[in-house]
Short mmCIF file of C-alpha atoms in Angstrom, two decimals:
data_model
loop_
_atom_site.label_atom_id
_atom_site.label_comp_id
_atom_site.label_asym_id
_atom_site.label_seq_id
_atom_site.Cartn_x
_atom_site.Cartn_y
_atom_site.Cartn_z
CA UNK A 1 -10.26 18.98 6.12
CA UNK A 2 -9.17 15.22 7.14
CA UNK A 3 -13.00 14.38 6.66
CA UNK A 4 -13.18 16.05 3.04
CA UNK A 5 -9.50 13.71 2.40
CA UNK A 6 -10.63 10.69 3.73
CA UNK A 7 -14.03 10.98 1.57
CA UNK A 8 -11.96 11.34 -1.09
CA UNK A 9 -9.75 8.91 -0.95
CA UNK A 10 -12.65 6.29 -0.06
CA UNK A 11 -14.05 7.27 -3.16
CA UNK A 12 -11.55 6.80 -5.42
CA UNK A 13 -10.16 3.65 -3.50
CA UNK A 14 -13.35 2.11 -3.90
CA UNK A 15 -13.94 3.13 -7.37
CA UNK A 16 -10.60 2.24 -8.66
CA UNK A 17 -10.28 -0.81 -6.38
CA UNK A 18 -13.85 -2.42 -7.28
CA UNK A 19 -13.87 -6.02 -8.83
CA UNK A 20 -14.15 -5.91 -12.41
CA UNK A 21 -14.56 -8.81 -14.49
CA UNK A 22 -12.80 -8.24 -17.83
CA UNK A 23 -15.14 -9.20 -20.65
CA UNK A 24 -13.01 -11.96 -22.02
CA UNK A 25 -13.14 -13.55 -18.18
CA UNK A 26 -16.84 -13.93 -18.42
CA UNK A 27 -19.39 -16.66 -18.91
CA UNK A 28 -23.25 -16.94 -19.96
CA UNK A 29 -24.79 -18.29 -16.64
CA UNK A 30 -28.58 -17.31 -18.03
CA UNK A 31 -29.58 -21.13 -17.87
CA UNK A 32 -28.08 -21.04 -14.39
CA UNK A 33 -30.37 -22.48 -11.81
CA UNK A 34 -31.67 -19.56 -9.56
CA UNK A 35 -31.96 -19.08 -5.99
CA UNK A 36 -32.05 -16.44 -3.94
CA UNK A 37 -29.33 -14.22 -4.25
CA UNK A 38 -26.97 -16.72 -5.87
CA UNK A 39 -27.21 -18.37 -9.08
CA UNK A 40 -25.77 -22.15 -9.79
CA UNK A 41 -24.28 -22.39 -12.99
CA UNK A 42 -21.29 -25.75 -14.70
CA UNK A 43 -21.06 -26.68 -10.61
CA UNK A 44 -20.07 -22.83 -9.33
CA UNK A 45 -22.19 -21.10 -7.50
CA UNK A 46 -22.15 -17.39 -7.86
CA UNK A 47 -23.56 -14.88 -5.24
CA UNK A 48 -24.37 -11.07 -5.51
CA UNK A 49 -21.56 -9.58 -6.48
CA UNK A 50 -20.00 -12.50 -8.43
CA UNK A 51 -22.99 -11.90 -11.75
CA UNK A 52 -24.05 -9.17 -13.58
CA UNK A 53 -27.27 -8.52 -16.10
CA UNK A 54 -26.35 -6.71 -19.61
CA UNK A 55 -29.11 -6.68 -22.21
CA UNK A 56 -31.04 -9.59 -20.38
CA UNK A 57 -28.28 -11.97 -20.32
CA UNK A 58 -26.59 -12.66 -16.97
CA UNK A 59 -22.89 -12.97 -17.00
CA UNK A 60 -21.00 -14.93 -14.27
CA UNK A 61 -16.97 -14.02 -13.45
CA UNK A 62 -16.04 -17.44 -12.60
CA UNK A 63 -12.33 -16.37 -11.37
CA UNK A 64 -13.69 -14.21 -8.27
CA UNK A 65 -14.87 -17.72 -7.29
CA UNK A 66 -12.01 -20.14 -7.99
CA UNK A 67 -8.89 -19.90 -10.36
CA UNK A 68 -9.25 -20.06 -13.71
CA UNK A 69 -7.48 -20.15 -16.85
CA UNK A 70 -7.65 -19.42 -20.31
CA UNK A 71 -8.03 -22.21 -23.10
CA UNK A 72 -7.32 -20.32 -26.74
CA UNK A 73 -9.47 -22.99 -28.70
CA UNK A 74 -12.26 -25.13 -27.80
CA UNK A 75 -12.01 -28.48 -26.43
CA UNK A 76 -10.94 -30.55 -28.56
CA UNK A 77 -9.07 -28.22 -30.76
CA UNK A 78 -5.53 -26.99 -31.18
CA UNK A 79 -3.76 -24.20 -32.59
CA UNK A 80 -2.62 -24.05 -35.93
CA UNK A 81 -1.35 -21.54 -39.13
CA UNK A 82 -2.90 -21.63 -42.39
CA UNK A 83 -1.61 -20.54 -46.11
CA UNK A 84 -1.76 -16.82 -45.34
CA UNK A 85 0.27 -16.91 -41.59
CA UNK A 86 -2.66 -16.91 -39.68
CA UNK A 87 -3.54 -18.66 -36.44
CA UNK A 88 -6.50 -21.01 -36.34
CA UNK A 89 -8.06 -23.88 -34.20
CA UNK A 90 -8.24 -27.12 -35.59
CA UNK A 91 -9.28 -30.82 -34.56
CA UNK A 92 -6.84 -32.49 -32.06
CA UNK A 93 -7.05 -35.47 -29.18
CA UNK A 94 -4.65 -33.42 -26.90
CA UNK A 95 -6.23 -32.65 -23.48
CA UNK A 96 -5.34 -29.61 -21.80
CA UNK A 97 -2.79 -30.53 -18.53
CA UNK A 98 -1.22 -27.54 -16.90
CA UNK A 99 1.73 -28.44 -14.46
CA UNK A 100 0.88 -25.86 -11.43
CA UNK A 101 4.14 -24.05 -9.81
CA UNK A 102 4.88 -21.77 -7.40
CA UNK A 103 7.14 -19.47 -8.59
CA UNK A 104 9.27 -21.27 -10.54
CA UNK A 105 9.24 -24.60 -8.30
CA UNK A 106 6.55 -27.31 -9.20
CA UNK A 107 3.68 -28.14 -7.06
CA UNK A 108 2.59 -31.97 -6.19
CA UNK A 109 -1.01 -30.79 -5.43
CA UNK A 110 -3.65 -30.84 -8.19
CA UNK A 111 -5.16 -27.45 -8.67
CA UNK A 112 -8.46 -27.09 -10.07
CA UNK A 113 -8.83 -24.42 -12.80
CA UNK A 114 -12.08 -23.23 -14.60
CA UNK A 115 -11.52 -23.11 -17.89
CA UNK A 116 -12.47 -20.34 -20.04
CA UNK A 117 -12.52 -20.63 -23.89
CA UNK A 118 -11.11 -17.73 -26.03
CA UNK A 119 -8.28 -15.57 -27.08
CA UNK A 120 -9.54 -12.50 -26.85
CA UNK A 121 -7.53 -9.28 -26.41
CA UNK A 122 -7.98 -5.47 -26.59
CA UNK A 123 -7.58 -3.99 -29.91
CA UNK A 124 -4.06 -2.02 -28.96
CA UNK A 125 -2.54 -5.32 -27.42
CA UNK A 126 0.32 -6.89 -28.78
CA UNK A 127 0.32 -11.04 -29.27
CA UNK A 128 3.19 -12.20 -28.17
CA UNK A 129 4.07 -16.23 -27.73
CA UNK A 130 5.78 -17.64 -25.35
CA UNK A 131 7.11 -21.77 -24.52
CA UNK A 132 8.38 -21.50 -21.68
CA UNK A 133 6.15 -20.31 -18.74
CA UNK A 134 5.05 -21.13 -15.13
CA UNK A 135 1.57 -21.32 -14.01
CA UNK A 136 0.87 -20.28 -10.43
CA UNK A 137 -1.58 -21.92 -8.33
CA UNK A 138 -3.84 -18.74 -8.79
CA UNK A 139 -3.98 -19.12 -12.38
CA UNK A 140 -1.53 -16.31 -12.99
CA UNK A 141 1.26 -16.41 -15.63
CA UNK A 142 4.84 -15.93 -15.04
CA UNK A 143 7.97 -15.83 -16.95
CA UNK A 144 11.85 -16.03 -16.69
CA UNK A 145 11.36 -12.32 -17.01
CA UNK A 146 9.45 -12.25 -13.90
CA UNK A 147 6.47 -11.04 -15.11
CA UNK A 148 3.13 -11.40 -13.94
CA UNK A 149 0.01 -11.84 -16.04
CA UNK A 150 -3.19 -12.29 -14.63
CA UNK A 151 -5.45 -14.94 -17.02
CA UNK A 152 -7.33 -11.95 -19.01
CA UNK A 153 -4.02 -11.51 -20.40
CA UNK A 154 -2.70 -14.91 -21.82
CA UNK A 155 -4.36 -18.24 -23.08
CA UNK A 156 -2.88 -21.98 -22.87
CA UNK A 157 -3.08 -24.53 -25.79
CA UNK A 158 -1.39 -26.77 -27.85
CA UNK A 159 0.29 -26.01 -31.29
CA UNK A 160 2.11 -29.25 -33.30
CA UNK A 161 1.94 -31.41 -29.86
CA UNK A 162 3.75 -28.57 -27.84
CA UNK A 163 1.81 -26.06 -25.17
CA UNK A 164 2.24 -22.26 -26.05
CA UNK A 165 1.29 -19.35 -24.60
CA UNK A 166 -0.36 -15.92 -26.08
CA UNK A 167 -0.19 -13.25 -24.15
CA UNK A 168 -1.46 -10.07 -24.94
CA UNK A 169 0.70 -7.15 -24.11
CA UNK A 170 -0.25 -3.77 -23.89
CA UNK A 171 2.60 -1.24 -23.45
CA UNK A 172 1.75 1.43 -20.50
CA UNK A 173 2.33 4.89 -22.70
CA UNK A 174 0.14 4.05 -24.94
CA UNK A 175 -2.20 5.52 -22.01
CA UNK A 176 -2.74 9.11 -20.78
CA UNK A 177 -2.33 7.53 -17.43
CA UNK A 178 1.28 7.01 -17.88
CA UNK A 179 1.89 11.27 -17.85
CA UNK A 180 -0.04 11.21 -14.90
CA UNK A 181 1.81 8.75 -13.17
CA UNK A 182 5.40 10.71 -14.05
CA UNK A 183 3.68 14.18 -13.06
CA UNK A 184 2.97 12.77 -10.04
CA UNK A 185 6.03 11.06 -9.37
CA UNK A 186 8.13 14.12 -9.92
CA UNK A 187 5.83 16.27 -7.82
CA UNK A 188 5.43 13.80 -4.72
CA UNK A 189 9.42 13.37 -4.85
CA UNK A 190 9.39 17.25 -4.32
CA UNK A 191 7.53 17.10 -1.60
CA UNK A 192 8.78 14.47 0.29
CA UNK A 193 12.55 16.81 -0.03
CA UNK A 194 10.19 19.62 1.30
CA UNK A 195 8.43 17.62 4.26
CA UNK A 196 11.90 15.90 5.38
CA UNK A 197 13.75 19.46 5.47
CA UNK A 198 10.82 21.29 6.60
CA UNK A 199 10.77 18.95 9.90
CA UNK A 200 14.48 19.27 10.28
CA UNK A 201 14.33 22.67 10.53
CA UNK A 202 11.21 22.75 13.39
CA UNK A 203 12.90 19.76 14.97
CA UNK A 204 13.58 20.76 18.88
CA UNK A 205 13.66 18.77 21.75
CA UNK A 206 14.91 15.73 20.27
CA UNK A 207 11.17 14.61 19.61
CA UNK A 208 10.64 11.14 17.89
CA UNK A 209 7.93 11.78 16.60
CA UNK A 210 9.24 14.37 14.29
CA UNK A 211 12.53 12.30 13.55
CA UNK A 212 9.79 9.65 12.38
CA UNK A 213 8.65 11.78 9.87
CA UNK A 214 12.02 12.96 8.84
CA UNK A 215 13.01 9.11 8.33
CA UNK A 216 9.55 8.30 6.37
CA UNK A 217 9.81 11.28 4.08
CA UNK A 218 13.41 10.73 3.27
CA UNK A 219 13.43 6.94 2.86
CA UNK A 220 9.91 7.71 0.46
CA UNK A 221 12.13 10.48 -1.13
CA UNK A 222 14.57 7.54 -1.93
CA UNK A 223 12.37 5.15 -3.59
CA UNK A 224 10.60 7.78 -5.91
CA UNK A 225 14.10 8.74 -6.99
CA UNK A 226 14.88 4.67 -7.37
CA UNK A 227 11.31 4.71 -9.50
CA UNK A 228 11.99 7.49 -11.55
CA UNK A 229 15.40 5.86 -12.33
CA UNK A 230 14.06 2.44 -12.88
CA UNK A 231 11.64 4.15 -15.44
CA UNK A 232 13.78 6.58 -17.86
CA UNK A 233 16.60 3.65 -18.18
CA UNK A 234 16.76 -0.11 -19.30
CA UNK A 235 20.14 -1.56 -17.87
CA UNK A 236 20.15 -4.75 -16.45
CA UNK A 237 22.36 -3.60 -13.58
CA UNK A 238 21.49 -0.52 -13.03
CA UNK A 239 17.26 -1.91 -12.76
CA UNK A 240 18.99 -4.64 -10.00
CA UNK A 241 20.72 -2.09 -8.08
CA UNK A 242 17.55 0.53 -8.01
CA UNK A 243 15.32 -2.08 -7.75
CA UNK A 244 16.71 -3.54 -4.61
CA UNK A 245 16.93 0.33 -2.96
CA UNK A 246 13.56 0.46 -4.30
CA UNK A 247 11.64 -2.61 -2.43
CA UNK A 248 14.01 -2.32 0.66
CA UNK A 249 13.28 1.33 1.47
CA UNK A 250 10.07 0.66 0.74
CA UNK A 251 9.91 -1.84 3.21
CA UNK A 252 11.93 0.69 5.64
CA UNK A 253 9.79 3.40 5.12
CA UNK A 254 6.59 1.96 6.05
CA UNK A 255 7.71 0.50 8.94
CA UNK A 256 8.21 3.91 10.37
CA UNK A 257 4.04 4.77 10.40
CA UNK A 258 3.32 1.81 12.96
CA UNK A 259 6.46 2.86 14.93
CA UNK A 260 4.93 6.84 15.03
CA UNK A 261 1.60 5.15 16.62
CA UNK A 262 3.55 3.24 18.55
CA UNK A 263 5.37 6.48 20.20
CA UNK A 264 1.86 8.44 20.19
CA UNK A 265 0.29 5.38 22.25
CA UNK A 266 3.22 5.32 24.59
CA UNK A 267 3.47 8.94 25.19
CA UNK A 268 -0.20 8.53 26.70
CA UNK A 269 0.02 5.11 28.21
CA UNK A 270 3.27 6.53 30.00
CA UNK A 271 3.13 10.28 30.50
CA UNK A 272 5.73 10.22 33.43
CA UNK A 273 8.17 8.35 31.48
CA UNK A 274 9.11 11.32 28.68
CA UNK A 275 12.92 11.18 29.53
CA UNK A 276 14.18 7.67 27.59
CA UNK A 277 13.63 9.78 24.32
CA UNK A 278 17.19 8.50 23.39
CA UNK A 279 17.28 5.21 24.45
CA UNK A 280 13.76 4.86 22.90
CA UNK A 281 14.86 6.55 19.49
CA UNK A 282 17.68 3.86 19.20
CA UNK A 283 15.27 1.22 20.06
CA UNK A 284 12.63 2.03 17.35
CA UNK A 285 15.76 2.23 15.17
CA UNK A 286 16.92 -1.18 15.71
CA UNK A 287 12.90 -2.98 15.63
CA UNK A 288 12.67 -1.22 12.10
CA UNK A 289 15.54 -2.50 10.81
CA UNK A 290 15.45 -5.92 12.25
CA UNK A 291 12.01 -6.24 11.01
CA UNK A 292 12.74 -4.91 8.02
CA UNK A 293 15.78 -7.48 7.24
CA UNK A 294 13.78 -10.45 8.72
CA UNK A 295 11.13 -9.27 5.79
CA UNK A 296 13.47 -8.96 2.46
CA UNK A 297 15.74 -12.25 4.46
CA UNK A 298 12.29 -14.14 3.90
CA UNK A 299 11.37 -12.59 0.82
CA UNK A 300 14.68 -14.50 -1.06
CA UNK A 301 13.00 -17.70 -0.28
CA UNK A 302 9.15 -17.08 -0.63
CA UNK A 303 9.32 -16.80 -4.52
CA UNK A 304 11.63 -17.33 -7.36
CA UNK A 305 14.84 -17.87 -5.18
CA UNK A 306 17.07 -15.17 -4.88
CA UNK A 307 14.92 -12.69 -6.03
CA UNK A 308 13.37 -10.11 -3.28
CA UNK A 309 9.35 -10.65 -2.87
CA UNK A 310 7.54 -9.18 -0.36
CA UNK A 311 5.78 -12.54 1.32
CA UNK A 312 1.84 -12.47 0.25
CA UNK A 313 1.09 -13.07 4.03
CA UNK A 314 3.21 -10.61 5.18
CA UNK A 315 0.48 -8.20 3.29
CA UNK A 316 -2.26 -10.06 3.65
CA UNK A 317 -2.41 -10.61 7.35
CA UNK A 318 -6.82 -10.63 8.17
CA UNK A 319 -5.84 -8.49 10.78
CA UNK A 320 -3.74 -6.04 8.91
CA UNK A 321 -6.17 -3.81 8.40
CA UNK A 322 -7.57 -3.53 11.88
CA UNK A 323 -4.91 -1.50 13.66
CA UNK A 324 -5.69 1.61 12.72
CA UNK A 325 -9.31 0.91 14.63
CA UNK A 326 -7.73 -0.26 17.41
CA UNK A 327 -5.10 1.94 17.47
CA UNK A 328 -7.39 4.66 18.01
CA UNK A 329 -10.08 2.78 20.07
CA UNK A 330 -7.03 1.96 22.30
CA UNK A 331 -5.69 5.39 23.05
CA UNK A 332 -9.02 7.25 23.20
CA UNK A 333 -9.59 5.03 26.32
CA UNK A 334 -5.85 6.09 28.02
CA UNK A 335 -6.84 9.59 27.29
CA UNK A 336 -10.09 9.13 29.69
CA UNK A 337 -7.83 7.60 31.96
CA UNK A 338 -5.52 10.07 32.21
CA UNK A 339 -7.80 12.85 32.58
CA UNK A 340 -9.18 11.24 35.39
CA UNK A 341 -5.69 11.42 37.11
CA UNK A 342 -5.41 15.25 39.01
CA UNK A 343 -1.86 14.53 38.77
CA UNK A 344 -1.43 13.66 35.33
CA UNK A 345 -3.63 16.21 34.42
CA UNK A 346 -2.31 19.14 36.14
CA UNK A 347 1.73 18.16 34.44
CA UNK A 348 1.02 17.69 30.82
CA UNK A 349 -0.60 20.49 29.23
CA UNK A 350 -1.71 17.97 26.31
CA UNK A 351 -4.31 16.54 28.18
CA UNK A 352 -6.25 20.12 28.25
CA UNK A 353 -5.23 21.02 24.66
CA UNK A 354 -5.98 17.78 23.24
CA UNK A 355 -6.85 18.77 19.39
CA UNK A 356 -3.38 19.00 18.55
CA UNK A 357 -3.28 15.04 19.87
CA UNK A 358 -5.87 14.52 17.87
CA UNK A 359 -4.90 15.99 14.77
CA UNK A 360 -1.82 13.59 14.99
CA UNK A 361 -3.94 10.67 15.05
CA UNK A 362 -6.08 11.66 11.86
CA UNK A 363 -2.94 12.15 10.05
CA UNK A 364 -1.14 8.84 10.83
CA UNK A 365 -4.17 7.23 9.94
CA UNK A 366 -4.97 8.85 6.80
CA UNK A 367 -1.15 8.36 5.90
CA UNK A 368 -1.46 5.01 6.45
CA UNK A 369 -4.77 4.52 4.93
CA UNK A 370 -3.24 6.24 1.46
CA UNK A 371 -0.16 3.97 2.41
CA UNK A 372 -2.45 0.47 2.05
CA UNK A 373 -3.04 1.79 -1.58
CA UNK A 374 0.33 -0.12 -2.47
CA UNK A 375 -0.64 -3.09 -0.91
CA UNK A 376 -3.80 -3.47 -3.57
CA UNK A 377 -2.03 -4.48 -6.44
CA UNK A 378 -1.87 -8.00 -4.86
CA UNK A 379 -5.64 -8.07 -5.36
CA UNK A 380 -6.23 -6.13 -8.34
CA UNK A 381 -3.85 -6.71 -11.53
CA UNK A 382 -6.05 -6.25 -14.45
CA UNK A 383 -5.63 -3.05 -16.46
CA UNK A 384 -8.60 -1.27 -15.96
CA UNK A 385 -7.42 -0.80 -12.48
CA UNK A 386 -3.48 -0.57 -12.15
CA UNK A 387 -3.11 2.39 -14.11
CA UNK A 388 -5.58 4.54 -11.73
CA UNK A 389 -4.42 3.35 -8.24
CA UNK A 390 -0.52 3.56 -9.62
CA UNK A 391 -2.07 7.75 -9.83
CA UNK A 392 -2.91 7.43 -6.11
CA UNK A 393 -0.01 5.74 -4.90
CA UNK A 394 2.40 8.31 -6.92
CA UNK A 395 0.55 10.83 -5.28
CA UNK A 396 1.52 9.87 -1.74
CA UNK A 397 4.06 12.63 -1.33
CA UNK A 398 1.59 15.11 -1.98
CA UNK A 399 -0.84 13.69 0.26
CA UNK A 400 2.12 13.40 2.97
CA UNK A 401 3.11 17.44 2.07
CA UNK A 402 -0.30 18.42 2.38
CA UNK A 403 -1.33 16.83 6.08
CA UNK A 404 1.91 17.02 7.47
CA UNK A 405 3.54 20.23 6.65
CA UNK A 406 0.55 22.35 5.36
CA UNK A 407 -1.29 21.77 8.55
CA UNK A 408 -1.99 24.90 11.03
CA UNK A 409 0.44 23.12 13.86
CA UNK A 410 3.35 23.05 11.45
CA UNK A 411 2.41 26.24 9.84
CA UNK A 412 2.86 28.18 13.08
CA UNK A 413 5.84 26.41 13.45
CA UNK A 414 7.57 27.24 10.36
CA UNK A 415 6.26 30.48 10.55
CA UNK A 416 7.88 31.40 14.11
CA UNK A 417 11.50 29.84 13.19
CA UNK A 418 11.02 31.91 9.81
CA UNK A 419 10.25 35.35 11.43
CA UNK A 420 12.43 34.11 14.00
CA UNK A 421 10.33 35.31 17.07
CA UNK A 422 12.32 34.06 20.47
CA UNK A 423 10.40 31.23 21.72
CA UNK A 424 10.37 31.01 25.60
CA UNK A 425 11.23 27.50 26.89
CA UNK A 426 9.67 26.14 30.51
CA UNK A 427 13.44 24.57 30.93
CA UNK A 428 15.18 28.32 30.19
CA UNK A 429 13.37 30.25 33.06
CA UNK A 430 12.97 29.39 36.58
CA UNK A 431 9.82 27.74 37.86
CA UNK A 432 10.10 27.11 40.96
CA UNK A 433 9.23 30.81 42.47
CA UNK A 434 6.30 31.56 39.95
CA UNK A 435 3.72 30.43 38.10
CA UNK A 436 3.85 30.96 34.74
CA UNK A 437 1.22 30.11 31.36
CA UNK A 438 1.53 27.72 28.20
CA UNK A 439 4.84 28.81 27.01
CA UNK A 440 4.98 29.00 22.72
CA UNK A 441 6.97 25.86 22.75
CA UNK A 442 3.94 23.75 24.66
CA UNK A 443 1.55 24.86 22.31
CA UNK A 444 3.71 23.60 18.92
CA UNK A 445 4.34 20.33 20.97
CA UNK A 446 1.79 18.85 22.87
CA UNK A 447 4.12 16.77 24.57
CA UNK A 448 6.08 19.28 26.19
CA UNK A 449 5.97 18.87 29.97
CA UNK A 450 4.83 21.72 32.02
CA UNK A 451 5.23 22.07 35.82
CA UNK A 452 3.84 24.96 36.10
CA UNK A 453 0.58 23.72 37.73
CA UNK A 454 2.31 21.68 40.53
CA UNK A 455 4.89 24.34 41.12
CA UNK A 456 2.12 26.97 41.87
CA UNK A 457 1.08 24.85 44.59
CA UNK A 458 4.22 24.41 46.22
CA UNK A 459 4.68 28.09 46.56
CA UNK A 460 1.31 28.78 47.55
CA UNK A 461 1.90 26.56 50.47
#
C-alpha cells in the first residue's frame, strides 16, 4: 500500500514540480558555442537540463542559471501610447537601472540580471501597471500588496522618463484547478476532524505518540478552516487575523512530525525508560512551541518588517531533506541492537512483532514526504505549476485519513472500542504467579511492556 502511495506521490511531485521554462523566459541559444553537454551562449553557459530543442532551434532558460528580468521594449526603446490608446516602443537614451531590495529595504550590492526582451503574456491575463514596486535580488516582483511575481509575469521599462511596471495577472477561477483545490480543501478539513477524534477515542495509556497525532490533525484542521475563511471573504481584518492563525499553526503543526520520530527513536534507543511519558509529553510541548515562536519571532524581521515570513533558510536548510534517511537508517540499527539484548528482547513484545514498528515509520515518512509539498512553492512560482501542487497540498488531510486511521492497526482498534469487546490489560491481572500471552492491548500498541517472559522465569525457578 505505502509503496503504491509513495509511487504516486513521486510521480506527481516530480511531474508537477519539474522546471519549466515559460516561453516568454526563453532565448535562441542555436549560435551558441557547443560542447559537450553544455552549450555557451551571450557569456552563460547552459548544461543539460538548462536547453531544450523545438523544431531544430535550441532554446536556453537563462533564469535557472542566474536572475533575470524582463525588459518590455528593446534596448534603446521606451514605452509609449499612440492616437488610438495603445502601448508602443519608441526611441529613447534611457538605460535600464533597477534599484535591487530585499523586501522592501534597499540593497548596496549590485545584482546582475539577464535581461530578457518582451512583454509577452497569456491570452486570459490581465495588464495591469504598476509605479511603485520592489525588485528582489532574485529578480522577483513585489508590491505594497505583498505580492509576489516571478519575472514571466511582469516587465520593467521606462514610459515619459518614469520606470513602470506591467504585470500580467491571471485570476485563479478562471481555472478548473481552482474547484479542485476547494473540493479538496473541504474534504481534507473533514478528515483531519475524523483522524483527531478517531485517535481520541483509541487513545489509552497516555501514549505520545497518539497525542502527536491528535495535536497535528487538529492544528491542520485549524489552518484549512483559516484557508477556507481567508478564501470565501475579502476583509482586511478578518484576512490579518486568519492569516496569522493560518502561518502560525502551520508552523505548529509541522513541528509535531519531527517530534513523533523523535518519540519513535527514543522509545527504541531507551526501551527501559517508558515511564517519563508525562514529563516527556510536557517537554515535547514546550520544544514545539519555543521553536515555533523563535520561527514567526524571526520571521517579523526576515522580510517586509512586521509582517510574518517564514525565513527562506529556515526551509531551505541542504540538510532538510535528509532526516527522513537518517531517521530511518538510525533506528533500523537500534533495532539490531536491541534484539541482540536477551533482556530487552524477552520485556518488549515490539521487538518480536516488529511490523507494526515498521508501519509507523512508513507513515511518518510518507506524511512528511506529502508535508515537504508546501515547502515547493519557494522553488516553483510560475503558473503552470502552483495550481497542481496547491491540489496535492489540499489533499494532505486525505492522505493523513487514509495512512493513519484507515490502516489495519487502527482499524482493529476502532473496531474493538466500537463492538466494545473487554480488552485484557497486563497491568489489570496478576503476573507474578503465571505466565500469560500477548494480551489485545500489546498487539494495538507495540509499545506496551510485557513481563510476562521474565516473570515465567522467576516462577519456574
Amino acid at each position: 500500500m505505502y509503496a503504491v502511495i509513495i509511487c504516486i506521490f513521486v510521480v506527481l511531485y516530480t511531474t508537477v514540480v519539474k522546471s519549466q521554462c515559460p516561453s516568454s523566459l526563453k532565448v535562441n541559444i542555436t549560435d551558441g558555442i557547443t560542447g559537450e553537454n553544455y552549450i555557451l551562449h551571450d557569456g552563460i553557459v547552459y548544461v543539460l537540463g538548462q536547453y531544450e530543442i523545438i523544431d531544430d532551434a535550441i532554446w536556453g532558460c537563462p533564469c535557472s542559471v542566474k536572475p533575470c528580468i524582463r525588459k518590455c521594449c528593446p534596448d534603446n526603446e521606451e514605452l509609449t501610447k499612440d492616437s488610438q490608446d495603445r502601448t508602443q516602443c519608441v526611441s529613447s537614451n534611457y538605460t535600464l537601472d533597477v534599484k535591487v531590495y530585499d523586501g522592501t529595504h534597499p540593497v548596496k550590492e549590485q545584482v546582475d540580471f539577464f535581461t530578457i526582451h518582451g512583454a509577452q503574456c497569456s491570452d486570459d491575463s490581465t495588464i495591469v501597471v504598476s509605479t511603485k514596486f520592489y525588485i528582489q535580488k532574485n529578480g522577483y516582483f513585489f508590491d505594497d500588496n505583498a505580492i509576489y511575481y516571478p519575472p514571466d509575469s511582469y516587465c520593467l521599462d521606462y514610459y515619459n522618463g518614469v520606470m513602470i511596471a506591467l504585470i500580467c495577472v491571471k485570476p485563479l477561477k478562471t481555472s478548473y484547478w481552482a474547484l479542485i483545490i476547494d473540493i479538496n480543501v473541504i474534504l481534507s478539513t473533514i478528515c483531519f476532524i475524523v483522524t483527531a477524534i478517531m485517535y481520541r477515542l483509541i487513545l489509552t495509556d497516555n501514549i505520545i505518540l497518539k497525542k502527536c497525532i491528535i495535536s497535528f490533525s487538529s492544528s491542520m484542521c485549524l489552518v484549512f478552516i483559516s484557508l477556507i475563511i481567508m478564501n470565501v471573504q475579502a476583509n482586511a481584518s478578518a484576512c490579518k487575523i486568519f492569516g496569522f492563525s493560518f502561518l502560525t499553526l502551520t508552523v505548529f503543526s509541522f513541528f509535531w512530525l519531527p517530534i513523533s520520530c523523535i518519540e519513535l527513536f527514543y522509545l527504541v534507543l531507551v526501551p527501559f525508560e517508558n515511564r517519563q511519558k508525562e514529563c516527556r509529553w510536557y517537554y515535547y510541548i514546550g520544544v514545539s512551541s519555543a521553536l515555533s515562536i523563535c520561527i514567526l519571532a524571526v520571521s517579523l524581521f526576515s522580510g517586509q518588517f512586521g509582517v510574518p515570513d517564514i525565513p527562506d533558510t529556515f526551509i531551505r536548510h541542504p540538510s532538510s531533506c535528509k532526516y527522513d534517511v537518517g531517521f530511518n537508517l538510525i533506528t533500523t540499527k537500534w533495532i539490531q541492537k536491541n534484539d541482540n539484548q536477551e533482556e530487552v528482547r524477552n520485556t518488549y513484545y515490539w521487538i518480536q512483532n516488529r511490523n507494526n514498528y515498521k508501519f509507523m515509520c512508513r507513515t511518518y515518512m510518507v506524511i512528511i514526504f506529502a508535508s515537504l509539498l508546501w515547502c515547493a512553492h519557494l522553488f516553483y512560482d510560475k503558473d503552470s505549476s502552483q495550481l497542481p501542487l496547491d491540489v496535492l497540498e489540499a489533499a494532505l488531510g486525505i492522505l493523513t485519513l487514509a495512512a493513519l486511521v484507515l490502516n489495519k492497526y487502527t482499524r482493529r482498534e476502532i473496531s474493538n472500542l466500537y463492538r466494545k469487546k473487554p480488552t485484557v490489560a497486563a497491568h489489570s491481572i496478576p503476573l507474578n504467579s503465571m505466565a500469560t500471552p500477548a494480551t489485545p492491548d500489546v498487539e494495538s500498541n507495540p509499545f506496551f511492556p510485557n513481563n510476562h517472559a521474565n516473570n515465567a522465569g522467576e516462577n519456574n525457578r
